[in-house]
Short mmCIF file of C-alpha atoms and ligand atoms in Angstrom, two decimals:
data_model
loop_
_atom_site.label_atom_id
_atom_site.label_comp_id
_atom_site.label_asym_id
_atom_site.label_seq_id
_atom_site.Cartn_x
_atom_site.Cartn_y
_atom_site.Cartn_z
CA UNK A 1120 12.42 -118.60 -153.76
CA UNK A 1121 14.39 -115.01 -153.47
CA UNK A 1122 17.95 -115.60 -153.48
CA UNK A 1123 20.81 -113.47 -151.49
CA UNK A 1124 24.64 -113.84 -152.43
CA UNK A 1125 26.45 -112.26 -149.49
CA UNK A 1126 30.13 -110.54 -149.70
CA UNK A 1127 32.26 -110.96 -146.98
CA UNK A 1128 36.34 -110.45 -146.04
CA UNK A 1129 36.51 -111.84 -142.71
CA UNK A 1130 34.87 -113.54 -139.46
CA UNK A 1131 31.47 -113.55 -141.06
CA UNK A 1132 29.61 -112.93 -138.26
CA UNK A 1133 26.82 -110.90 -139.74
CA UNK A 1134 26.50 -113.66 -142.18
CA UNK A 1135 26.21 -116.25 -139.49
CA UNK A 1136 23.12 -114.18 -138.66
CA UNK A 1137 21.53 -114.58 -141.85
CA UNK A 1138 22.46 -118.08 -142.08
CA UNK A 1139 20.36 -118.58 -138.70
CA UNK A 1140 17.64 -116.20 -139.81
CA UNK A 1141 17.65 -117.91 -142.94
CA UNK A 1142 17.45 -121.50 -140.57
CA UNK A 1143 14.54 -119.84 -138.63
CA UNK A 1144 12.24 -119.05 -141.42
CA UNK A 1145 12.60 -115.35 -141.29
CA UNK A 1146 14.91 -114.08 -143.75
CA UNK A 1147 12.55 -114.29 -146.48
CA UNK A 1148 14.78 -115.65 -148.74
CA UNK A 1149 17.60 -118.12 -148.91
CA UNK A 1150 21.69 -117.49 -149.27
CA UNK A 1151 22.58 -118.80 -152.82
CA UNK A 1152 26.29 -118.27 -152.52
CA UNK A 1153 29.02 -116.90 -150.06
CA UNK A 1154 32.02 -114.88 -151.95
CA UNK A 1155 34.70 -113.42 -149.93
CA UNK A 1156 37.53 -111.56 -151.55
CA UNK A 1157 40.19 -112.67 -148.87
CA UNK A 1158 40.62 -116.53 -148.77
CA UNK A 1159 41.10 -118.75 -145.28
CA UNK A 1160 38.71 -116.11 -143.55
CA UNK A 1161 36.12 -117.99 -140.92
CA UNK A 1162 33.12 -116.72 -142.71
CA UNK A 1163 33.87 -118.84 -145.52
CA UNK A 1164 34.07 -121.80 -143.24
CA UNK A 1165 30.53 -120.60 -141.61
CA UNK A 1166 29.02 -120.71 -145.31
CA UNK A 1167 30.13 -124.58 -145.83
CA UNK A 1168 29.48 -125.65 -142.59
CA UNK A 1169 26.17 -124.63 -143.87
CA UNK A 1170 26.43 -126.39 -146.82
CA UNK A 1171 26.03 -122.94 -148.95
CA UNK A 1172 28.38 -122.71 -151.99
CA UNK A 1173 31.23 -120.44 -150.47
CA UNK A 1174 34.39 -119.42 -152.42
CA UNK A 1175 36.92 -117.06 -152.78
CA UNK A 1176 37.37 -114.41 -155.75
CA UNK A 1177 40.96 -113.38 -155.50
CA UNK A 1178 41.93 -109.45 -156.22
CA UNK A 1179 45.53 -109.77 -156.28
CA UNK A 1180 46.82 -109.03 -159.77
CA UNK A 1181 43.65 -107.66 -161.33
CA UNK A 1182 41.89 -104.24 -161.42
CA UNK A 1183 39.08 -103.11 -159.13
CA UNK A 1184 36.92 -103.54 -162.39
CA UNK A 1185 38.46 -107.11 -163.34
CA UNK A 1186 37.85 -108.37 -159.94
CA UNK A 1187 34.10 -107.01 -159.60
CA UNK A 1188 33.46 -108.38 -162.84
CA UNK A 1189 34.39 -111.83 -161.96
CA UNK A 1190 32.24 -111.61 -158.62
CA UNK A 1191 29.51 -110.48 -160.97
CA UNK A 1192 29.48 -113.30 -162.67
CA UNK A 1193 30.05 -115.50 -159.94
CA UNK A 1194 26.44 -113.90 -158.61
CA UNK A 1195 24.80 -114.20 -162.01
CA UNK A 1196 25.79 -118.11 -162.15
CA UNK A 1197 24.10 -118.82 -158.86
CA UNK A 1198 21.12 -116.28 -160.04
CA UNK A 1199 21.34 -113.79 -157.17
CA UNK A 1200 18.37 -111.49 -156.77
CA UNK A 1201 19.78 -109.40 -154.14
CA UNK A 1202 23.56 -108.34 -153.03
CA UNK A 1203 24.35 -108.41 -149.27
CA UNK A 1204 27.90 -106.91 -148.06
CA UNK A 1205 28.99 -108.25 -144.72
CA UNK A 1206 31.57 -107.12 -143.65
CA UNK A 1207 32.84 -106.80 -147.08
CA UNK A 1208 35.93 -104.30 -146.87
CA UNK A 1209 36.38 -103.12 -150.43
CA UNK A 1210 34.70 -100.35 -152.89
CA UNK A 1211 33.00 -101.72 -155.46
CA UNK A 1212 33.15 -100.07 -158.58
CA UNK A 1213 30.67 -98.42 -161.08
CA UNK A 1214 30.91 -101.75 -163.20
CA UNK A 1215 29.67 -104.07 -160.43
CA UNK A 1216 27.02 -101.50 -159.05
CA UNK A 1217 25.31 -100.81 -162.64
CA UNK A 1218 25.01 -104.85 -162.45
CA UNK A 1219 22.77 -104.91 -159.14
CA UNK A 1220 21.52 -101.38 -159.34
CA UNK A 1221 19.06 -100.78 -156.24
CA UNK A 1222 19.81 -104.65 -155.49
CA UNK A 1223 23.07 -104.25 -152.79
CA UNK A 1224 22.32 -103.68 -149.21
CA UNK A 1225 25.17 -103.10 -146.61
CA UNK A 1226 25.51 -102.84 -143.00
CA UNK A 1227 27.51 -100.33 -141.05
CA UNK A 1228 28.07 -100.56 -137.33
CA UNK A 1229 26.98 -96.77 -136.79
CA UNK A 1230 23.91 -94.66 -137.11
CA UNK A 1231 24.66 -92.71 -140.46
CA UNK A 1232 25.34 -90.26 -141.86
CA UNK A 1233 27.43 -90.10 -138.30
CA UNK A 1234 31.06 -92.07 -138.74
CA UNK A 1235 30.92 -93.26 -141.94
CA UNK A 1236 34.29 -94.98 -143.43
CA UNK A 1237 36.30 -97.65 -141.15
CA UNK A 1238 36.69 -97.68 -137.18
CA UNK A 1239 33.14 -96.86 -137.01
CA UNK A 1240 32.45 -98.19 -133.17
CA UNK A 1241 35.81 -95.92 -132.02
CA UNK A 1242 35.07 -93.27 -133.96
CA UNK A 1243 31.73 -92.80 -132.11
CA UNK A 1244 33.67 -93.69 -128.66
CA UNK A 1245 36.11 -90.72 -129.31
CA UNK A 1246 33.87 -88.27 -130.50
CA UNK A 1247 31.48 -88.98 -126.85
CA UNK A 1248 28.49 -89.76 -128.35
CA UNK A 1249 25.68 -90.97 -126.02
CA UNK A 1250 23.94 -93.18 -128.80
CA UNK A 1251 25.26 -95.07 -131.60
CA UNK A 1252 24.04 -98.04 -133.38
CA UNK A 1253 23.64 -99.98 -136.42
CA UNK A 1254 22.54 -99.12 -140.13
CA UNK A 1255 21.23 -100.80 -142.95
CA UNK A 1256 21.35 -99.01 -146.07
CA UNK A 1257 21.09 -99.56 -150.26
CA UNK A 1258 24.82 -99.29 -151.57
CA UNK A 1259 25.53 -96.35 -154.24
CA UNK A 1260 29.18 -95.01 -155.27
CA UNK A 1261 30.03 -92.72 -152.20
CA UNK A 1262 31.17 -94.98 -149.25
CA UNK A 1263 28.51 -95.32 -146.65
CA UNK A 1264 25.75 -92.87 -148.48
CA UNK A 1265 22.87 -94.64 -149.79
CA UNK A 1266 18.90 -94.62 -148.57
CA UNK A 1267 18.59 -96.12 -145.18
CA UNK A 1268 16.53 -98.96 -145.01
CA UNK A 1269 16.79 -99.38 -140.99
CA UNK A 1270 18.58 -98.73 -137.74
CA UNK A 1271 18.73 -99.54 -134.62
CA UNK A 1272 20.06 -97.50 -131.73
CA UNK A 1273 22.34 -98.80 -129.04
CA UNK A 1274 23.36 -96.64 -125.60
CA UNK A 1275 26.89 -95.82 -125.37
CA UNK A 1276 27.73 -96.71 -121.59
CA UNK A 1277 30.34 -94.64 -119.24
CA UNK A 1278 32.36 -97.74 -118.81
CA UNK A 1279 32.39 -98.48 -122.22
CA UNK A 1280 35.61 -99.05 -124.43
CA UNK A 1281 35.98 -99.22 -128.02
CA UNK A 1282 35.61 -102.74 -127.52
CA UNK A 1283 32.81 -103.12 -125.37
CA UNK A 1284 31.05 -100.52 -127.93
CA UNK A 1285 31.67 -102.75 -130.90
CA UNK A 1286 30.14 -105.85 -129.31
CA UNK A 1287 26.77 -103.60 -128.11
CA UNK A 1288 26.63 -102.73 -131.75
CA UNK A 1289 27.27 -105.85 -133.35
CA UNK A 1290 24.42 -107.36 -131.84
CA UNK A 1291 22.33 -104.80 -133.16
CA UNK A 1292 23.57 -105.85 -136.22
CA UNK A 1293 22.55 -108.98 -136.38
CA UNK A 1294 19.15 -108.26 -135.34
CA UNK A 1295 18.73 -105.51 -138.48
CA UNK A 1296 20.13 -107.00 -141.15
CA UNK A 1297 17.96 -109.93 -141.40
CA UNK A 1298 14.84 -108.01 -141.15
CA UNK A 1299 15.97 -105.57 -143.73
CA UNK A 1300 16.27 -108.06 -146.12
CA UNK A 1301 12.85 -109.66 -145.15
CA UNK A 1302 11.46 -106.35 -145.46
CA UNK A 1303 13.35 -105.98 -149.41
CA UNK A 1304 11.86 -109.02 -150.31
CA UNK A 1305 8.69 -109.05 -148.98
CA UNK A 1306 8.01 -106.05 -151.86
CA UNK A 1307 7.20 -103.41 -148.97
CA UNK A 1308 10.07 -101.22 -149.92
CA UNK A 1309 9.66 -98.14 -151.93
CA UNK A 1310 12.40 -95.23 -152.46
CA UNK A 1311 11.79 -91.66 -152.43
CA UNK A 1312 14.66 -89.75 -153.09
CA UNK A 1313 16.68 -90.41 -149.89
CA UNK A 1314 13.75 -91.56 -147.97
CA UNK A 1315 13.10 -95.57 -148.07
CA UNK A 1316 9.13 -96.09 -146.95
CA UNK A 1317 7.47 -99.21 -146.10
CA UNK A 1318 10.19 -99.83 -143.73
CA UNK A 1319 8.65 -99.19 -140.53
CA UNK A 1320 5.29 -99.13 -139.12
CA UNK A 1321 2.78 -95.80 -140.50
CA UNK A 1322 2.67 -93.49 -138.03
C1 GRF B 995 30.78 -105.31 -139.10
O1 GRF B 995 30.47 -104.84 -138.13
C2 GRF B 995 30.37 -104.59 -140.28
O2 GRF B 995 29.35 -103.47 -140.18
C3 GRF B 995 31.36 -104.07 -140.50
O3 GRF B 995 32.45 -104.91 -140.44
C4 GRF B 995 32.30 -105.64 -139.65
C5 GRF B 995 31.91 -107.17 -140.08
O4 GRF B 995 32.02 -108.34 -138.81
N1 GRF B 995 31.79 -103.42 -142.06
P1 GRF B 995 31.44 -109.59 -139.57
O5 GRF B 995 32.49 -110.13 -140.35
O6 GRF B 995 30.09 -109.70 -140.10
O7 GRF B 995 31.43 -110.50 -138.30
#
């Protein structure tokens, strides 16, 4: 069975979607461990409720590299094949990126490369785009920049607020993340430069 390690910092609704997909048998693997850099967050409680090992790896008083070395050690102890960032609000250092090179996915609440960084939904709303969405991509050193596995578009409606748009995009995130993970585990993905092939039906 292929295994996922999920990194979180907060609410954990994407984590919950992955837990639900695992239960439904559509994740293609099992969540071996959930690690948060912030203690006491709802995501840790969601993991524990699902009987998944869940722990906090605190960053206070540690350099980014030392913190990442501790994270890598935890993920290796749990024999993690794939690392999934799910609302993990901290940049990864080269120490981490090298340890799991090509094996880290992230979900981002915009159609990248538009609106990278924080508050992507509000950025999209303020810009006045008519379509935004969710992106699952491989993680590289530069923020929100790696090869894109899957995207799902959502409309931006006249009556939207940043909050209502965020809620619509979040539903798309929940759908697209577990699908991307199951594609990854199916072995059908192939990276050709910036392009990830095998994620959509051949045209
Ligand atoms: C999601 O919108 C994710 O894309 C972004 O932060 C949010 C985390 O939400 N990076 P949750 O913790 O998964 O509920």
